[in-house]
Amino acid sequence: MFLKAMLKKERSTGVRHIHYRLCESYRVHDTVRHHTILHLGPLDDLPKIEQKKALVARIVELIKDSRTGKKGLFVAEDSAVEFRAQESFRLIKENNRLDFCDRHAYQVVDTDSVKNRDVREVGCEWLCMQALQQLGLSSFLSKSGWSQDSIDLALTHIISRASYPASELRTSKWIKENSSVCELTQYPREDITKDKLYKISHRLYAIKNSLEAYLSKRTTELFDLDDKIILYDLTNTYFEGSMRTSKIARFGRSKEKRNDAKIIVLAVVVNIEGFLKYSQIFDGNLADSQSLEPIIEELSIRTSQLGRKPIVVMDAGIASEENLSLLRAKGYDYVCVSRSGLKKYKIDTRSKVVQITDKRNQPITLQRVIVKGSRDAWLKVHSEAKAMKESGMNGRFSERYEQGLNQIQEGIMKKGGTKKESKVWERIGRLKQKYPSVHKFYDVELKTQGGGVAMELTWARKKQPKTMNREGQYLLRTTLDEKKESVQWKIYNVIREIESTFRVLKTDLDLRPIYHKTDDAVMAHLHLGLLAYWIVNTIRHQLKQKGIHNEWRDIARTMNTQKLVTTTMETQYDEHIVIRQCSEPTPEVLKIYNALKYKHRPFTRKKSVVPPPETRKK
C-alpha cells in the first residue's frame, strides 16, 4: 500500500489543495494499475512526511493483525498517527474495502470462468536465452556502446533465428503470434517489425570481426578448450533470384547441384568441438584451393593464445601443393587427403598393417606408404564399408551409362533418329561428361557407311586388372611423421565435425537458399545464421558431454512442448485473478535442462488480482 497525492481544485475559490488516497497496485498483463482503498483527505493533522509514512505502515500492520486474528501489542508513537490509523482502519472494514480473511492459498472461484489464453512457445527460446547468457553477448554489446533497447532487439532476433529460422517478415509474425521471446528479452512485442529486424542484422554484421573474436575467446575460456586441432573447409549456398547487380554472386560448382543459380562461398575455421574460430565470404566462382591464403594469417589470432600453432585438417579440395607449401612456410602441421590418384607409391615394408574400427565398428586398415620425392608422411586407408558404397555407386553409374548407349543405338536404328556421325559422337561425348567415373572402363565403337551415316554402335566393358581396383582406398598426407598411424587417421577423421557444422547451418538454421537481393543483406543474413550457430553449438557441446547427441531440430522440437500460458478466473468477490506461468517441463525437456544445469522456467508465475470496478459518482 502507498499514499497517492492528488491535486483537487475548489470550485468556489479556485484554490488547489493536495488530497491523499490510500492505494494498492496490481498488474493487468504488462500494465500496472492502482486501486483506491480509502480517500484520506488533505491530512492537515499530519503535516510531516514521516507521519504520513508511519500512517501507511500502521494501517498495513492493523490489516495484517486482523487477517491473522492476532491483536497487536504496540501502537504508533505519534498519537495523531495512531488516531488517524485506527479511524482509517475502521472505515476500510465497515465499507468492505478489503477482504480480511487469510486467502493466500485458497480462494473460491467460478470454474466456468477459468480460461487459458495467450499460449506461446517458451522452451526453445528460454534454452537459447540461457546459452546467450553463458556467452555474455549482452555485456559485450553494452561495452561496445549499444543501447539497452538495441541489445534487447539483437538478442530477440538471434534467438528467433535459432528457434524459428525464417525470413524477417515471417520471423516478425512468429514473434507477435507464436513466441514468448519478447517476454524473455524485455523488448516490446508491439514494436517488432521486419524493417527493425533487417536493421539490427546489419548492425550486428558491422561488428562481425570483433564479435567473432570475442565469442571465439569466450568459448575457449568457458569450456577450457586448447584448440590443438582446427578444421578448415568451404561450402556454398545458392540464390533464388538472378542477382544481376551483385558483386559476389557468381556461377560456380554448386554443392547442391544447382548449376542454374548463382552461388557464394562460405569458408569457416572450426575446432574439433565445433566452435567457429573464423569465417569469411568469397565470390561464388572461387576455387576451393584459392581460399586458404587470405585466411591463414587469422589462424593464430583466432585459436589458442599459448604460442603453439594448431594442426590444420583439410579436405582434398583445399590441399593443393601451393597451400601445403604455404602452411609449411608459416609453421603449421597439417593432415589432409591426397589430391593425386593412387598410382605412384610403394608400401613401406618397415611398417606393420594396423587394424582399427570406426564409430560403427566397421573395419579399417591403415598402412604406411612411401611417395618418391615427398618429405611428408603418407598413410594408405582402406575401408570395407567405403568400398561397398563406391562399388554400389559405380554399379549404378555403369547401368545408367549403358542405358544411355542403348538410347543412342535405338536412335541410330529407328526411322527419323539421329544417324549423322558427328551428331552421334556428340551424344556420346555428352554421356561421357555425365558419367566421368565409369566411361573409361568401356570400349565404344561406331560403325559408319559412306556419307558419314552411322550404322551401328557397339560397346564392351574392359577387363580391369586387380591392381587397378582402388575402391574404398585413399591416401592421407601429413607432416606428423612421429605420430602413430591410428592417431593420424583419428586426427583426420575429426573433419566429420565440420561436415556437421555445415549441415546445421544450411538445414537447421536456414542458410540456404538465399532470397535477399543486395550484397549487404546477404552478408547480414549469413552472419545472423553464424551467430545462431554459436547458440546451437554451445548447447549441443554441453549435451554431448552428458551423452545426449540429438540433432538441433530434434532438440528444438522437444523444447517447444513447454508453453507459456495465461489463466484467468473470477472469485466469489467478483475479483479477476490473472496468472501467467510456464507449463511443467516434460521428462525429455527436464533431461535437457538438467544436463545443461539451466533453470527450468524463466519465472515461476506472475499473479495479479484485479478488484471489482469502483462505483463512481456522475
XYZ file of C-alpha atoms in Angstrom:
618
model
C 0.000 0.000 0.000
C 1.020 3.583 -0.540
C -0.282 7.133 -0.413
C -1.176 8.739 -3.698
C -1.198 12.541 -3.791
C -3.898 14.175 -5.932
C -4.450 17.892 -6.701
C -8.064 18.964 -6.052
C -9.453 22.333 -7.083
C -12.208 24.078 -5.110
C -14.937 25.371 -7.411
C -15.746 28.450 -5.330
C -12.246 29.827 -4.803
C -10.233 28.038 -7.493
C -7.556 27.174 -4.927
C -5.791 23.823 -5.360
C -5.254 21.526 -2.377
C -3.396 18.231 -2.095
C -5.602 15.309 -1.145
C -4.362 11.816 -0.370
C -5.647 8.364 -1.226
C -4.631 5.042 0.255
C -3.965 2.801 -2.773
C -2.611 -0.599 -3.729
C -1.147 -1.577 -7.100
C -1.981 -4.585 -9.253
C -0.932 -5.783 -12.678
C -3.106 -6.486 -15.719
C -0.886 -8.232 -18.304
C 2.060 -5.830 -18.650
C 0.243 -2.770 -17.262
C 0.408 -1.658 -13.605
C -2.789 -0.094 -12.256
C -3.844 1.470 -8.929
C -6.847 0.543 -6.806
C -8.091 3.175 -4.332
C -8.867 1.665 -0.915
C -9.764 4.825 1.011
C -9.874 8.609 0.490
C -7.926 10.197 3.360
C -8.428 13.872 2.513
C -5.756 16.594 2.884
C -4.196 15.080 6.068
C -3.689 18.527 7.597
C -3.268 16.904 11.025
C -0.204 15.036 9.733
C 1.907 17.729 8.049
C 5.256 15.865 8.113
C 6.286 13.273 5.526
C 7.480 10.923 8.279
C 3.998 10.999 9.816
C 2.371 10.072 6.512
C 4.789 7.130 6.055
C 4.098 5.987 9.609
C 0.361 6.174 8.906
C 0.611 3.783 5.964
C 2.819 1.366 7.901
C 0.389 1.392 10.853
C -2.651 0.741 8.624
C -0.863 -2.208 6.991
C 0.018 -3.574 10.425
C -3.624 -3.332 11.581
C -4.826 -5.133 8.452
C -2.283 -7.937 8.965
C -3.312 -8.345 12.603
C -6.951 -8.577 11.543
C -6.244 -11.233 8.924
C -4.174 -13.405 11.249
C -6.533 -12.981 14.208
C -3.785 -11.586 16.441
C -4.147 -8.312 18.291
C -1.111 -6.088 18.153
C 0.549 -5.068 21.419
C 2.169 -1.925 20.108
C 0.781 1.413 18.946
C 2.274 4.264 16.965
C 4.498 6.610 18.925
C 2.705 9.635 17.478
C -0.816 9.834 18.941
C -2.103 11.714 15.873
C -0.845 8.925 13.600
C -2.393 6.239 15.818
C -5.759 8.036 15.894
C -5.841 8.502 12.128
C -4.730 4.871 11.525
C -7.465 3.443 13.778
C -10.110 5.651 12.144
C -8.969 4.684 8.631
C -8.896 1.004 9.519
C -12.484 1.254 10.880
C -13.719 2.842 7.638
C -11.960 0.236 5.485
C -13.538 -2.552 7.477
C -17.047 -1.039 7.572
C -17.117 -0.320 3.839
C -15.650 -3.753 2.920
C -12.800 -2.148 1.003
C -10.553 -5.184 1.653
C -11.054 -8.860 2.430
C -9.675 -9.568 5.889
C -9.685 -13.370 5.583
C -6.414 -15.207 5.001
C -6.861 -16.101 1.323
C -3.240 -16.610 0.283
C -3.604 -20.297 -0.505
C -7.303 -20.960 -1.056
C -9.938 -18.952 -2.860
C -13.417 -19.778 -4.089
C -13.543 -19.402 -7.883
C -16.140 -19.943 -10.547
C -14.845 -22.923 -12.524
C -16.888 -21.905 -15.564
C -14.913 -18.652 -15.676
C -11.499 -20.360 -15.907
C -9.911 -19.639 -19.286
C -6.485 -20.199 -20.824
C -5.324 -17.678 -23.383
C -2.200 -16.168 -24.947
C -0.498 -19.577 -25.137
C 3.031 -19.162 -26.541
C 6.160 -21.243 -27.090
C 8.815 -20.719 -24.420
C 11.007 -23.836 -24.120
C 13.392 -23.381 -27.051
C 13.544 -19.604 -26.573
C 14.402 -19.964 -22.879
C 17.067 -22.548 -23.720
C 18.681 -20.175 -26.240
C 18.394 -17.219 -23.859
C 20.358 -19.032 -21.175
C 23.013 -20.031 -23.725
C 23.407 -16.355 -24.684
C 23.762 -15.518 -21.004
C 26.576 -18.070 -20.804
C 28.288 -16.458 -23.788
C 27.905 -12.976 -22.263
C 26.753 -11.425 -25.535
C 24.668 -8.754 -23.806
C 27.620 -7.427 -21.798
C 29.836 -7.389 -24.912
C 27.311 -5.301 -26.849
C 26.896 -2.991 -23.870
C 30.660 -2.387 -23.696
C 30.591 -1.725 -27.455
C 28.307 1.248 -26.848
C 24.969 -0.298 -27.746
C 21.823 0.953 -26.014
C 19.763 -1.473 -23.946
C 16.908 -1.243 -26.452
C 19.209 -2.282 -29.318
C 20.710 -5.109 -27.244
C 17.251 -6.485 -26.455
C 16.281 -6.377 -30.144
C 19.530 -8.079 -31.190
C 19.039 -10.890 -28.658
C 15.430 -11.259 -29.829
C 16.493 -11.661 -33.471
C 19.352 -14.104 -32.744
C 17.156 -16.304 -30.521
C 14.426 -16.222 -33.174
C 16.846 -17.375 -35.880
C 17.960 -20.309 -33.716
C 14.419 -21.255 -32.669
C 12.490 -20.488 -35.858
C 14.798 -19.834 -38.855
C 12.836 -17.864 -41.438
C 12.754 -14.562 -43.289
C 12.454 -11.303 -41.381
C 8.802 -10.963 -42.415
C 7.842 -14.427 -41.205
C 10.006 -14.005 -38.097
C 8.175 -10.817 -37.113
C 4.823 -12.605 -37.460
C 6.102 -15.567 -35.445
C 7.290 -13.285 -32.637
C 3.935 -11.483 -32.476
C 1.691 -14.525 -32.800
C 3.539 -17.606 -31.517
C 6.622 -16.884 -29.430
C 7.316 -15.550 -25.948
C 10.838 -14.388 -26.839
C 9.966 -10.733 -26.177
C 8.907 -11.577 -22.623
C 12.394 -13.025 -22.086
C 14.376 -10.197 -23.697
C 12.043 -7.415 -22.413
C 11.716 -5.916 -25.899
C 8.178 -4.583 -26.581
C 6.422 -7.105 -28.797
C 4.251 -4.468 -30.468
C 7.388 -2.652 -31.692
C 8.686 -5.648 -33.674
C 8.726 -5.064 -37.452
C 10.569 -6.713 -40.302
C 12.412 -3.452 -41.015
C 13.778 -3.288 -37.466
C 14.954 -6.891 -37.782
C 16.711 -6.046 -41.048
C 18.471 -3.041 -39.473
C 19.648 -4.894 -36.383
C 21.099 -7.659 -38.611
C 23.151 -5.050 -40.463
C 24.364 -3.546 -37.163
C 25.494 -6.972 -35.970
C 27.357 -7.584 -39.229
C 29.107 -4.219 -38.872
C 30.927 -5.564 -35.772
C 31.481 -9.065 -37.204
C 35.238 -9.257 -36.643
C 35.250 -8.063 -33.027
C 32.132 -10.093 -32.179
C 33.554 -13.262 -33.720
C 36.878 -12.811 -31.930
C 35.091 -12.285 -28.592
C 32.908 -15.378 -28.971
C 35.919 -17.461 -30.011
C 37.854 -16.422 -26.917
C 34.797 -16.721 -24.666
C 34.020 -20.324 -25.632
C 37.683 -21.281 -25.282
C 37.716 -19.956 -21.704
C 34.204 -21.150 -20.855
C 34.783 -24.783 -21.807
C 38.568 -24.910 -21.258
C 39.443 -25.705 -24.888
C 43.019 -25.854 -26.112
C 42.438 -25.716 -29.909
C 45.178 -28.235 -30.705
C 43.408 -29.164 -33.932
C 41.400 -26.882 -36.219
C 39.374 -27.770 -39.296
C 39.106 -25.718 -42.467
C 36.569 -26.235 -45.213
C 34.259 -24.420 -47.590
C 30.670 -24.697 -48.653
C 28.404 -22.676 -50.904
C 24.788 -21.670 -50.979
C 22.665 -20.573 -53.904
C 20.298 -17.673 -54.603
C 16.650 -17.781 -55.571
C 16.949 -14.870 -57.956
C 19.014 -13.514 -60.825
C 21.275 -11.305 -58.614
C 22.300 -9.254 -61.658
C 23.646 -6.331 -59.640
C 25.547 -8.446 -57.100
C 29.318 -8.219 -56.905
C 29.803 -11.520 -55.041
C 27.184 -13.855 -56.553
C 28.723 -15.889 -59.361
C 28.053 -19.070 -61.271
C 30.244 -21.885 -59.958
C 30.280 -25.503 -58.875
C 27.272 -25.792 -56.575
C 27.404 -28.453 -53.868
C 23.572 -28.671 -54.074
C 23.785 -29.310 -57.854
C 22.037 -26.002 -58.538
C 24.140 -25.063 -61.536
C 21.282 -22.879 -62.788
C 21.611 -20.453 -59.867
C 24.354 -18.095 -58.753
C 26.204 -19.001 -55.565
C 28.511 -17.573 -52.909
C 31.227 -19.401 -50.972
C 31.375 -19.544 -47.173
C 34.705 -20.534 -45.607
C 34.842 -21.438 -41.920
C 37.529 -22.446 -39.439
C 36.280 -24.540 -36.512
C 37.905 -26.511 -33.715
C 37.166 -30.171 -33.048
C 34.402 -29.201 -30.615
C 32.577 -27.469 -33.480
C 33.042 -23.856 -32.309
C 33.714 -21.274 -35.016
C 37.090 -19.592 -34.993
C 36.841 -17.563 -38.158
C 34.559 -17.180 -41.156
C 34.777 -15.373 -44.442
C 32.576 -14.998 -47.515
C 34.045 -15.274 -51.019
C 32.786 -14.883 -54.556
C 30.843 -17.825 -55.926
C 33.376 -18.726 -58.626
C 36.300 -19.073 -56.209
C 38.067 -22.434 -56.349
C 38.499 -24.245 -53.035
C 42.273 -24.238 -53.302
C 42.430 -20.427 -53.686
C 40.720 -19.605 -50.394
C 43.321 -20.573 -47.794
C 45.895 -17.804 -48.269
C 43.732 -14.842 -47.101
C 42.643 -16.814 -44.020
C 45.955 -18.313 -42.886
C 47.017 -15.060 -41.194
C 43.981 -15.182 -38.901
C 44.538 -18.722 -37.617
C 46.970 -17.852 -34.822
C 44.877 -14.879 -33.703
C 41.608 -16.829 -33.510
C 42.974 -20.008 -31.878
C 44.886 -20.740 -28.699
C 46.954 -17.945 -27.184
C 49.622 -20.310 -25.861
C 52.083 -19.546 -28.633
C 51.625 -23.010 -30.154
C 50.179 -23.337 -33.638
C 47.388 -25.897 -34.111
C 47.224 -28.789 -36.552
C 45.232 -27.855 -39.671
C 42.917 -30.554 -41.045
C 41.664 -30.082 -44.627
C 39.813 -31.954 -47.310
C 41.337 -32.821 -50.667
C 39.798 -29.835 -52.481
C 41.884 -27.355 -50.465
C 45.094 -29.375 -50.139
C 46.885 -28.081 -53.235
C 50.677 -28.056 -53.340
C 50.678 -24.251 -53.084
C 48.513 -24.309 -49.938
C 50.569 -27.041 -48.300
C 53.745 -25.111 -49.033
C 52.142 -22.028 -47.507
C 51.244 -23.934 -44.319
C 54.776 -25.323 -44.032
C 56.233 -21.834 -44.505
C 54.002 -20.490 -41.710
C 54.997 -23.340 -39.374
C 51.694 -25.248 -39.334
C 51.342 -29.008 -39.229
C 48.572 -30.441 -41.371
C 46.627 -33.595 -42.184
C 44.763 -33.911 -45.482
C 43.677 -36.300 -48.221
C 45.939 -36.527 -51.233
C 44.609 -34.760 -54.335
C 46.548 -37.063 -56.671
C 45.476 -40.558 -57.653
C 46.764 -43.744 -56.023
C 49.394 -44.507 -58.648
C 52.968 -43.716 -57.719
C 53.654 -45.095 -54.276
C 55.081 -48.213 -52.687
C 54.381 -49.981 -49.423
C 56.707 -49.208 -46.512
C 57.952 -52.681 -45.611
C 59.241 -51.462 -42.242
C 55.752 -50.660 -41.017
C 53.015 -53.038 -39.945
C 49.413 -53.106 -41.078
C 47.185 -51.590 -38.387
C 43.591 -52.783 -37.972
C 41.121 -50.401 -36.299
C 37.366 -49.834 -36.316
C 35.296 -46.693 -36.832
C 32.353 -45.477 -34.734
C 30.089 -48.078 -36.363
C 32.565 -50.882 -35.601
C 33.392 -51.283 -39.302
C 36.967 -52.465 -40.038
C 39.565 -50.046 -41.408
C 43.091 -50.941 -42.494
C 45.981 -48.480 -42.140
C 49.427 -48.884 -43.682
C 52.353 -46.557 -44.267
C 53.443 -45.959 -47.863
C 56.349 -44.126 -49.468
C 55.848 -41.492 -52.162
C 59.009 -40.648 -54.062
C 60.136 -37.019 -53.790
C 57.842 -36.147 -50.875
C 59.023 -35.304 -47.383
C 55.564 -35.765 -45.854
C 54.320 -38.922 -44.180
C 51.770 -40.909 -46.219
C 49.172 -43.351 -44.976
C 47.008 -45.665 -47.081
C 43.499 -46.096 -45.666
C 41.203 -48.899 -46.787
C 37.609 -49.106 -45.624
C 35.407 -52.090 -46.496
C 32.259 -50.025 -45.958
C 33.550 -47.297 -48.280
C 34.494 -49.924 -50.865
C 30.976 -51.373 -50.825
C 29.484 -47.911 -51.148
C 31.726 -46.961 -54.066
C 31.095 -50.319 -55.733
C 27.351 -49.761 -55.498
C 27.663 -46.238 -56.867
C 29.858 -47.394 -59.759
C 27.371 -50.174 -60.474
C 24.512 -47.685 -60.715
C 26.573 -45.310 -62.873
C 27.572 -48.180 -65.176
C 23.949 -49.217 -65.553
C 22.889 -45.683 -66.415
C 25.818 -45.268 -68.815
C 24.822 -48.421 -70.685
C 21.202 -47.244 -70.779
C 22.410 -44.028 -72.430
C 24.373 -46.020 -75.024
C 21.271 -48.124 -75.718
C 19.239 -44.998 -76.332
C 21.851 -43.738 -78.809
C 21.773 -47.136 -80.573
C 17.966 -47.024 -80.762
C 18.175 -43.553 -82.321
C 20.504 -44.924 -84.994
C 18.222 -47.849 -85.827
C 14.776 -46.192 -85.852
C 13.365 -44.026 -88.580
C 13.898 -40.315 -88.015
C 16.519 -40.895 -85.304
C 19.972 -39.351 -85.000
C 22.170 -41.039 -87.642
C 24.681 -38.379 -88.618
C 28.123 -39.477 -87.421
C 29.135 -36.123 -85.907
C 25.836 -35.851 -84.032
C 26.137 -39.388 -82.694
C 29.650 -38.730 -81.397
C 28.334 -35.506 -79.832
C 25.713 -37.525 -77.897
C 28.376 -39.994 -76.819
C 30.569 -37.115 -75.599
C 27.753 -35.671 -73.515
C 27.150 -39.113 -71.995
C 30.834 -39.435 -71.085
C 30.738 -35.980 -69.494
C 27.762 -37.067 -67.397
C 29.436 -40.262 -66.134
C 33.185 -39.484 -65.973
C 33.970 -42.198 -63.420
C 32.779 -45.181 -65.496
C 33.122 -44.376 -69.208
C 36.865 -45.100 -69.088
C 36.070 -48.770 -68.402
C 34.257 -49.186 -71.762
C 35.425 -49.617 -75.369
C 32.910 -47.853 -77.623
C 32.939 -48.418 -81.422
C 30.757 -46.711 -84.037
C 30.340 -48.328 -87.467
C 29.555 -45.959 -90.354
C 28.915 -46.083 -94.084
C 29.662 -43.661 -96.861
C 28.473 -40.094 -96.395
C 29.120 -40.045 -92.615
C 25.985 -42.006 -91.651
C 26.162 -44.159 -88.509
C 25.073 -47.764 -88.907
C 25.676 -49.421 -85.542
C 27.005 -48.590 -82.065
C 28.732 -51.340 -80.080
C 30.482 -51.343 -76.729
C 32.241 -53.776 -74.413
C 33.440 -53.487 -70.832
C 37.200 -53.603 -70.404
C 38.803 -56.198 -68.188
C 40.053 -54.339 -65.164
C 43.205 -55.779 -63.520
C 43.088 -56.411 -59.783
C 45.817 -53.841 -59.207
C 43.500 -51.171 -60.580
C 40.755 -51.866 -58.058
C 41.057 -48.842 -55.736
C 37.564 -48.864 -54.282
C 37.485 -47.891 -50.619
C 41.085 -46.634 -50.616
C 42.596 -43.179 -50.215
C 45.895 -41.651 -49.081
C 46.369 -39.390 -46.054
C 49.195 -36.886 -46.191
C 50.625 -35.252 -43.071
C 53.655 -33.593 -41.538
C 53.134 -35.567 -38.300
C 55.674 -38.261 -39.068
C 56.244 -39.120 -35.421
C 52.585 -39.917 -34.801
C 51.219 -43.440 -34.906
C 49.098 -44.491 -37.876
C 45.904 -44.752 -35.818
C 46.496 -41.293 -34.339
C 46.958 -39.758 -37.795
C 43.731 -41.302 -39.021
C 41.781 -40.182 -35.939
C 43.091 -36.640 -36.380
C 41.829 -36.552 -39.959
C 38.559 -38.224 -39.023
C 37.540 -35.189 -36.926
C 36.770 -33.452 -40.227
C 33.315 -35.010 -39.775
C 32.738 -32.201 -37.260
C 32.923 -29.516 -39.921
C 30.505 -31.506 -42.066
C 28.109 -31.446 -39.111
C 28.631 -27.679 -38.820
C 27.636 -27.112 -42.449
C 24.637 -29.414 -42.058
C 23.350 -27.407 -39.080
C 23.979 -24.078 -40.819
C 22.353 -24.994 -44.114
C 19.458 -27.140 -42.964
C 18.624 -26.344 -39.335
C 19.394 -22.596 -39.463
C 18.024 -21.892 -42.969
C 21.195 -20.589 -44.619
C 20.038 -21.908 -47.984
C 18.619 -20.778 -50.278
C 19.163 -17.009 -50.099
C 16.282 -14.733 -51.106
C 17.935 -11.353 -50.425
C 18.661 -9.055 -53.352
C 21.560 -6.889 -52.145
C 25.063 -7.904 -51.082
C 24.758 -6.128 -47.720
C 21.571 -8.002 -46.895
C 23.191 -11.292 -47.935
C 26.179 -10.694 -45.649
C 23.904 -9.788 -42.734
C 21.751 -12.891 -43.376
C 24.731 -15.257 -43.330
C 26.270 -13.601 -40.272
C 22.999 -13.887 -38.344
C 22.963 -17.609 -39.122
C 26.512 -17.924 -37.794
C 25.527 -16.120 -34.564
C 22.602 -18.517 -34.145
C 25.070 -21.378 -34.672
C 27.077 -20.155 -31.655
C 23.954 -20.733 -29.536
C 23.282 -24.136 -31.090
C 26.825 -25.420 -30.639
C 27.090 -24.051 -27.084
C 24.032 -26.127 -26.188
C 24.956 -29.251 -28.184
C 28.562 -29.285 -26.919
C 27.377 -29.444 -23.310
C 24.740 -32.053 -24.126
C 27.342 -34.255 -25.839
C 29.361 -34.243 -22.623
C 26.307 -35.813 -20.933
C 25.765 -38.418 -23.658
C 22.935 -36.605 -25.491
C 23.757 -36.485 -29.227
C 20.444 -35.256 -30.643
C 20.345 -33.017 -33.691
C 19.300 -29.416 -33.166
C 15.959 -29.796 -34.929
C 15.044 -32.608 -32.515
C 16.147 -30.538 -29.509
C 14.055 -27.560 -30.676
C 11.011 -29.762 -31.304
C 11.302 -31.300 -27.838
C 11.738 -27.935 -26.107
C 8.720 -26.426 -27.883
C 6.448 -28.673 -25.825
C 6.912 -26.222 -22.938
C 4.463 -23.326 -23.236
C 3.746 -20.038 -21.538
C 0.053 -19.598 -20.739
C -2.214 -17.029 -19.115
C -5.047 -18.398 -16.922
C -7.915 -16.141 -15.846
C -10.706 -16.821 -13.341
C -13.297 -14.998 -11.242
C -13.657 -15.300 -7.466
C -16.735 -15.067 -5.243
C -15.781 -11.454 -4.531
C -16.030 -10.549 -8.272
C -12.276 -10.237 -8.444
C -10.428 -11.311 -11.580
C -7.331 -13.450 -10.935
C -4.782 -13.475 -13.763
C -1.896 -15.986 -13.614
C 0.913 -16.042 -16.200
C 3.133 -19.113 -15.830
C 5.088 -21.783 -17.707
C 3.804 -25.283 -18.178
C 5.599 -28.077 -16.364
C 8.509 -29.458 -18.434
C 8.090 -32.970 -19.818
C 10.640 -35.651 -18.792
C 12.532 -35.127 -22.082
C 12.688 -31.363 -21.563
C 13.679 -31.844 -17.930
C 16.521 -34.124 -19.032
C 17.917 -31.396 -21.300
C 17.620 -28.699 -18.619
C 19.338 -30.868 -16.019
C 22.145 -31.859 -18.401
C 22.855 -28.188 -19.117
C 22.267 -27.113 -15.487
C 19.847 -24.481 -16.756
C 16.806 -23.113 -14.950
C 13.576 -24.899 -15.812
C 11.461 -21.730 -16.159
C 12.178 -18.055 -16.855
C 9.870 -17.167 -13.939
C 7.696 -19.191 -11.568
C 4.474 -17.255 -12.053
C 3.083 -13.761 -12.371
C -0.142 -13.386 -10.419
C -2.384 -10.353 -10.292
C -5.736 -9.857 -8.584
C -7.929 -7.250 -10.225
C -10.502 -5.854 -7.743
C -14.110 -5.231 -8.845
C -14.721 -1.883 -10.551
C -15.498 1.045 -8.275
C -18.875 2.807 -8.274
C -18.301 6.360 -9.449
C -20.496 9.420 -8.948
C -21.905 11.115 -12.006
